[in-house]
Tab-separated table of C-alpha atoms in Angstrom:
chain	number	residue	atom	x	y	z
A	129	UNK	CA	-46.562	-14.387	-5.323
A	130	UNK	CA	-43.603	-13.556	-7.609
A	131	UNK	CA	-45.957	-12.929	-10.549
A	132	UNK	CA	-47.742	-10.193	-8.528
A	133	UNK	CA	-44.495	-8.292	-8.062
A	134	UNK	CA	-43.874	-8.400	-11.811
A	135	UNK	CA	-47.343	-7.179	-12.767
A	136	UNK	CA	-47.286	-4.003	-10.618
A	137	UNK	CA	-44.267	-2.388	-12.404
A	138	UNK	CA	-45.709	-3.332	-15.791
A	139	UNK	CA	-49.050	-1.698	-14.950
A	140	UNK	CA	-47.275	1.403	-13.607
A	141	UNK	CA	-45.152	1.609	-16.776
A	142	UNK	CA	-48.234	1.327	-19.007
A	143	UNK	CA	-50.100	4.013	-17.018
A	144	UNK	CA	-47.177	6.444	-17.263
A	145	UNK	CA	-46.780	5.680	-20.988
A	146	UNK	CA	-50.456	6.481	-21.648
A	147	UNK	CA	-50.159	9.728	-19.679
A	148	UNK	CA	-47.137	10.917	-21.685
A	149	UNK	CA	-48.623	9.727	-24.987
A	150	UNK	CA	-51.745	11.863	-24.388
A	151	UNK	CA	-49.511	14.837	-23.519
A	152	UNK	CA	-47.745	14.612	-26.883
A	153	UNK	CA	-50.976	15.343	-28.742
A	154	UNK	CA	-52.605	17.907	-26.445
A	155	UNK	CA	-52.823	21.620	-27.330
A	156	UNK	CA	-50.873	23.667	-24.750
A	157	UNK	CA	-52.741	26.841	-25.782
A	158	UNK	CA	-56.120	25.275	-25.043
A	159	UNK	CA	-56.596	26.679	-21.559
A	160	UNK	CA	-60.067	26.542	-20.093
A	161	UNK	CA	-61.626	29.981	-20.234
A	162	UNK	CA	-63.443	30.565	-16.976
A	163	UNK	CA	-64.075	34.256	-17.651
A	164	UNK	CA	-66.617	33.941	-20.440
A	165	UNK	CA	-70.312	34.628	-19.827
A	166	UNK	CA	-69.860	35.907	-16.309
A	167	UNK	CA	-70.077	39.412	-14.916
A	168	UNK	CA	-66.949	41.486	-15.165
A	169	UNK	CA	-65.316	41.171	-11.728
A	170	UNK	CA	-65.981	43.901	-9.206
A	171	UNK	CA	-63.024	46.227	-8.720
A	172	UNK	CA	-62.204	49.566	-7.192
A	173	UNK	CA	-58.941	50.889	-8.630
A	174	UNK	CA	-57.317	54.236	-9.115
A	175	UNK	CA	-56.801	55.778	-12.523
A	176	UNK	CA	-53.213	55.188	-13.641
A	177	UNK	CA	-52.604	58.859	-14.372
A	178	UNK	CA	-54.522	60.273	-11.412
A	179	UNK	CA	-54.941	58.009	-8.389
A	180	UNK	CA	-57.485	60.458	-6.920
A	181	UNK	CA	-59.893	59.317	-9.637
A	182	UNK	CA	-61.368	55.955	-8.673
A	183	UNK	CA	-62.867	53.563	-11.200
A	184	UNK	CA	-65.087	50.510	-10.864
A	185	UNK	CA	-67.030	48.008	-12.957
A	186	UNK	CA	-70.206	50.114	-12.894
A	187	UNK	CA	-68.656	52.264	-15.653
A	188	UNK	CA	-69.164	49.335	-18.067
A	189	UNK	CA	-72.944	49.152	-17.638
A	190	UNK	CA	-74.868	50.403	-20.673
A	191	UNK	CA	-71.736	50.519	-22.867
A	192	UNK	CA	-69.827	47.994	-24.958
A	193	UNK	CA	-66.255	48.069	-23.699
A	194	UNK	CA	-63.066	46.331	-24.713
A	195	UNK	CA	-60.879	45.870	-21.645
A	196	UNK	CA	-57.216	45.418	-22.529
A	197	UNK	CA	-54.646	44.231	-19.985
A	198	UNK	CA	-51.245	45.584	-20.927
A	199	UNK	CA	-47.912	47.007	-19.756
A	200	UNK	CA	-45.010	49.018	-21.148
A	201	UNK	CA	-42.706	46.039	-20.577
A	202	UNK	CA	-44.832	43.861	-22.911
A	203	UNK	CA	-43.372	43.553	-26.420
A	204	UNK	CA	-46.609	42.245	-27.931
A	205	UNK	CA	-48.495	45.174	-26.400
A	206	UNK	CA	-46.236	47.535	-28.379
A	207	UNK	CA	-47.271	45.773	-31.574
A	208	UNK	CA	-50.946	45.816	-30.599
A	209	UNK	CA	-51.295	49.485	-29.542
A	210	UNK	CA	-51.422	51.010	-33.073
A	211	UNK	CA	-54.133	48.550	-34.121
A	212	UNK	CA	-56.197	49.212	-31.007
A	213	UNK	CA	-55.860	52.945	-31.665
A	214	UNK	CA	-57.135	52.342	-35.196
A	215	UNK	CA	-60.148	50.457	-33.771
A	216	UNK	CA	-60.950	53.362	-31.462
A	217	UNK	CA	-60.663	55.920	-34.266
A	218	UNK	CA	-62.413	53.993	-37.055
A	219	UNK	CA	-65.077	52.095	-35.087
A	220	UNK	CA	-65.497	54.373	-32.080
A	221	UNK	CA	-64.593	51.433	-29.866
A	222	UNK	CA	-64.558	52.171	-26.162
A	223	UNK	CA	-61.285	50.703	-24.845
A	224	UNK	CA	-60.281	50.671	-21.188
A	225	UNK	CA	-56.770	49.662	-20.175
A	226	UNK	CA	-55.845	47.637	-17.135
A	227	UNK	CA	-52.224	48.503	-16.525
A	228	UNK	CA	-50.495	45.372	-15.277
A	229	UNK	CA	-47.138	46.334	-13.821
A	230	UNK	CA	-44.614	43.556	-14.162
A	231	UNK	CA	-42.244	45.343	-11.815
A	232	UNK	CA	-44.833	45.384	-9.016
A	233	UNK	CA	-43.512	42.010	-7.907
A	234	UNK	CA	-41.785	42.264	-4.538
A	235	UNK	CA	-38.656	40.743	-6.042
A	236	UNK	CA	-38.203	43.890	-8.154
A	237	UNK	CA	-38.671	46.285	-5.255
A	238	UNK	CA	-41.115	49.156	-4.880
A	239	UNK	CA	-42.611	50.668	-8.022
A	240	UNK	CA	-42.036	54.358	-8.663
A	241	UNK	CA	-45.450	55.414	-9.962
A	242	UNK	CA	-44.055	58.663	-11.399
A	243	UNK	CA	-41.598	56.804	-13.638
A	244	UNK	CA	-44.338	54.326	-14.599
A	245	UNK	CA	-46.621	57.190	-15.633
A	246	UNK	CA	-43.785	58.751	-17.646
A	247	UNK	CA	-43.078	55.429	-19.426
A	248	UNK	CA	-46.781	55.018	-20.213
A	249	UNK	CA	-47.079	58.587	-21.582
A	250	UNK	CA	-44.017	58.110	-23.778
A	251	UNK	CA	-45.152	54.747	-25.118
A	252	UNK	CA	-48.708	55.897	-25.836
A	253	UNK	CA	-47.337	59.079	-27.435
A	254	UNK	CA	-45.142	57.044	-29.771
A	255	UNK	CA	-47.444	54.134	-30.643
A	256	UNK	CA	-50.963	55.537	-30.221
A	257	UNK	CA	-53.313	55.821	-27.298
A	258	UNK	CA	-56.446	53.702	-27.693
A	259	UNK	CA	-57.601	54.024	-24.090
A	260	UNK	CA	-60.293	56.271	-22.662
A	261	UNK	CA	-58.539	55.628	-19.359
A	262	UNK	CA	-56.295	53.095	-17.635
A	263	UNK	CA	-56.770	51.629	-14.186
A	264	UNK	CA	-53.672	50.730	-12.251
A	265	UNK	CA	-53.808	47.139	-11.033
A	266	UNK	CA	-50.871	47.444	-8.666
A	267	UNK	CA	-51.795	44.474	-6.463
A	268	UNK	CA	-52.971	42.433	-9.466
A	269	UNK	CA	-56.251	41.600	-7.746
A	270	UNK	CA	-58.322	42.428	-10.831
A	271	UNK	CA	-55.898	40.549	-13.077
A	272	UNK	CA	-56.148	37.505	-10.813
A	273	UNK	CA	-59.947	37.708	-10.795
A	274	UNK	CA	-59.865	37.804	-14.602
A	275	UNK	CA	-57.527	34.801	-14.746
A	276	UNK	CA	-54.788	36.703	-16.558
A	277	UNK	CA	-51.854	34.547	-17.610
A	278	UNK	CA	-49.856	37.372	-19.227
A	279	UNK	CA	-50.214	40.452	-21.349
A	280	UNK	CA	-51.840	41.382	-23.585
A	281	UNK	CA	-55.214	39.859	-22.853
A	282	UNK	CA	-58.525	41.427	-23.840
A	283	UNK	CA	-62.147	41.085	-22.782
A	284	UNK	CA	-65.214	42.354	-24.613
A	285	UNK	CA	-67.836	43.403	-22.079
A	286	UNK	CA	-71.449	43.868	-23.199
A	287	UNK	CA	-73.884	46.534	-22.020
A	288	UNK	CA	-75.057	44.293	-19.171
A	289	UNK	CA	-71.492	44.071	-17.844
A	290	UNK	CA	-70.918	40.446	-18.921
A	291	UNK	CA	-67.736	39.202	-20.569
A	292	UNK	CA	-68.703	37.921	-24.023
A	293	UNK	CA	-65.236	37.446	-25.562
A	294	UNK	CA	-61.758	36.844	-24.247
A	295	UNK	CA	-58.454	36.686	-26.070
A	296	UNK	CA	-55.006	35.767	-24.824
A	297	UNK	CA	-52.519	37.525	-27.101
A	298	UNK	CA	-52.706	40.510	-29.403
A	299	UNK	CA	-55.660	41.757	-31.396
A	300	UNK	CA	-54.779	42.217	-35.054
A	301	UNK	CA	-56.724	42.621	-38.302
A	302	UNK	CA	-57.271	38.859	-38.651
A	303	UNK	CA	-58.646	38.512	-35.120
A	304	UNK	CA	-60.734	41.654	-35.564
A	305	UNK	CA	-62.367	40.401	-38.771
A	306	UNK	CA	-62.873	36.796	-37.774
A	307	UNK	CA	-63.760	37.056	-34.070
A	308	UNK	CA	-64.109	40.458	-32.501
A	309	UNK	CA	-65.929	42.564	-35.109
A	310	UNK	CA	-69.054	40.341	-35.363
A	311	UNK	CA	-69.397	40.199	-31.572
A	312	UNK	CA	-68.725	43.925	-31.170
A	313	UNK	CA	-71.365	44.859	-33.751
A	314	UNK	CA	-73.876	42.421	-32.256
A	315	UNK	CA	-73.256	43.788	-28.752
A	316	UNK	CA	-73.751	47.362	-29.993
A	317	UNK	CA	-77.064	46.403	-31.620
A	318	UNK	CA	-78.469	44.721	-28.487
């Protein structure tokens, strides 16, 4: 009977050791991507600059669109904006922004949409404006449906409205050449 009591802690110790050992060698950036190869989620959101204008996913049908989730509070987005503007100008890329307001959290209080619009205008005026329009995801429903973990994140949507590429982090010349450009050109040709 005493041997049984000794074996249980040893087995528990070995199980915990294996669990932590596997964690040491796992890739924390390897997050399962559930967005790929599915339809872009349905949404009905107001345009960031004019809430009377309503947008939805039907605007993606028949066009190749890069959807970029961003915010003025996002440092990496500031770095990414000039490159996205270059993509729009040089490759005629259709880029739609999903404005993800960090301050929309209840802990920060109510968002003043006028000051948000002013911040967005100033930032896009300084760093470049790659977007044909921005939707305002105030309640973060679209961001949640997309599985957003932060900003920036981007999705390439084909003419059928399916997500064919997803990136967490900025798009730069290396990512453009190695990942996005081949898929963008293939999607345009289809």
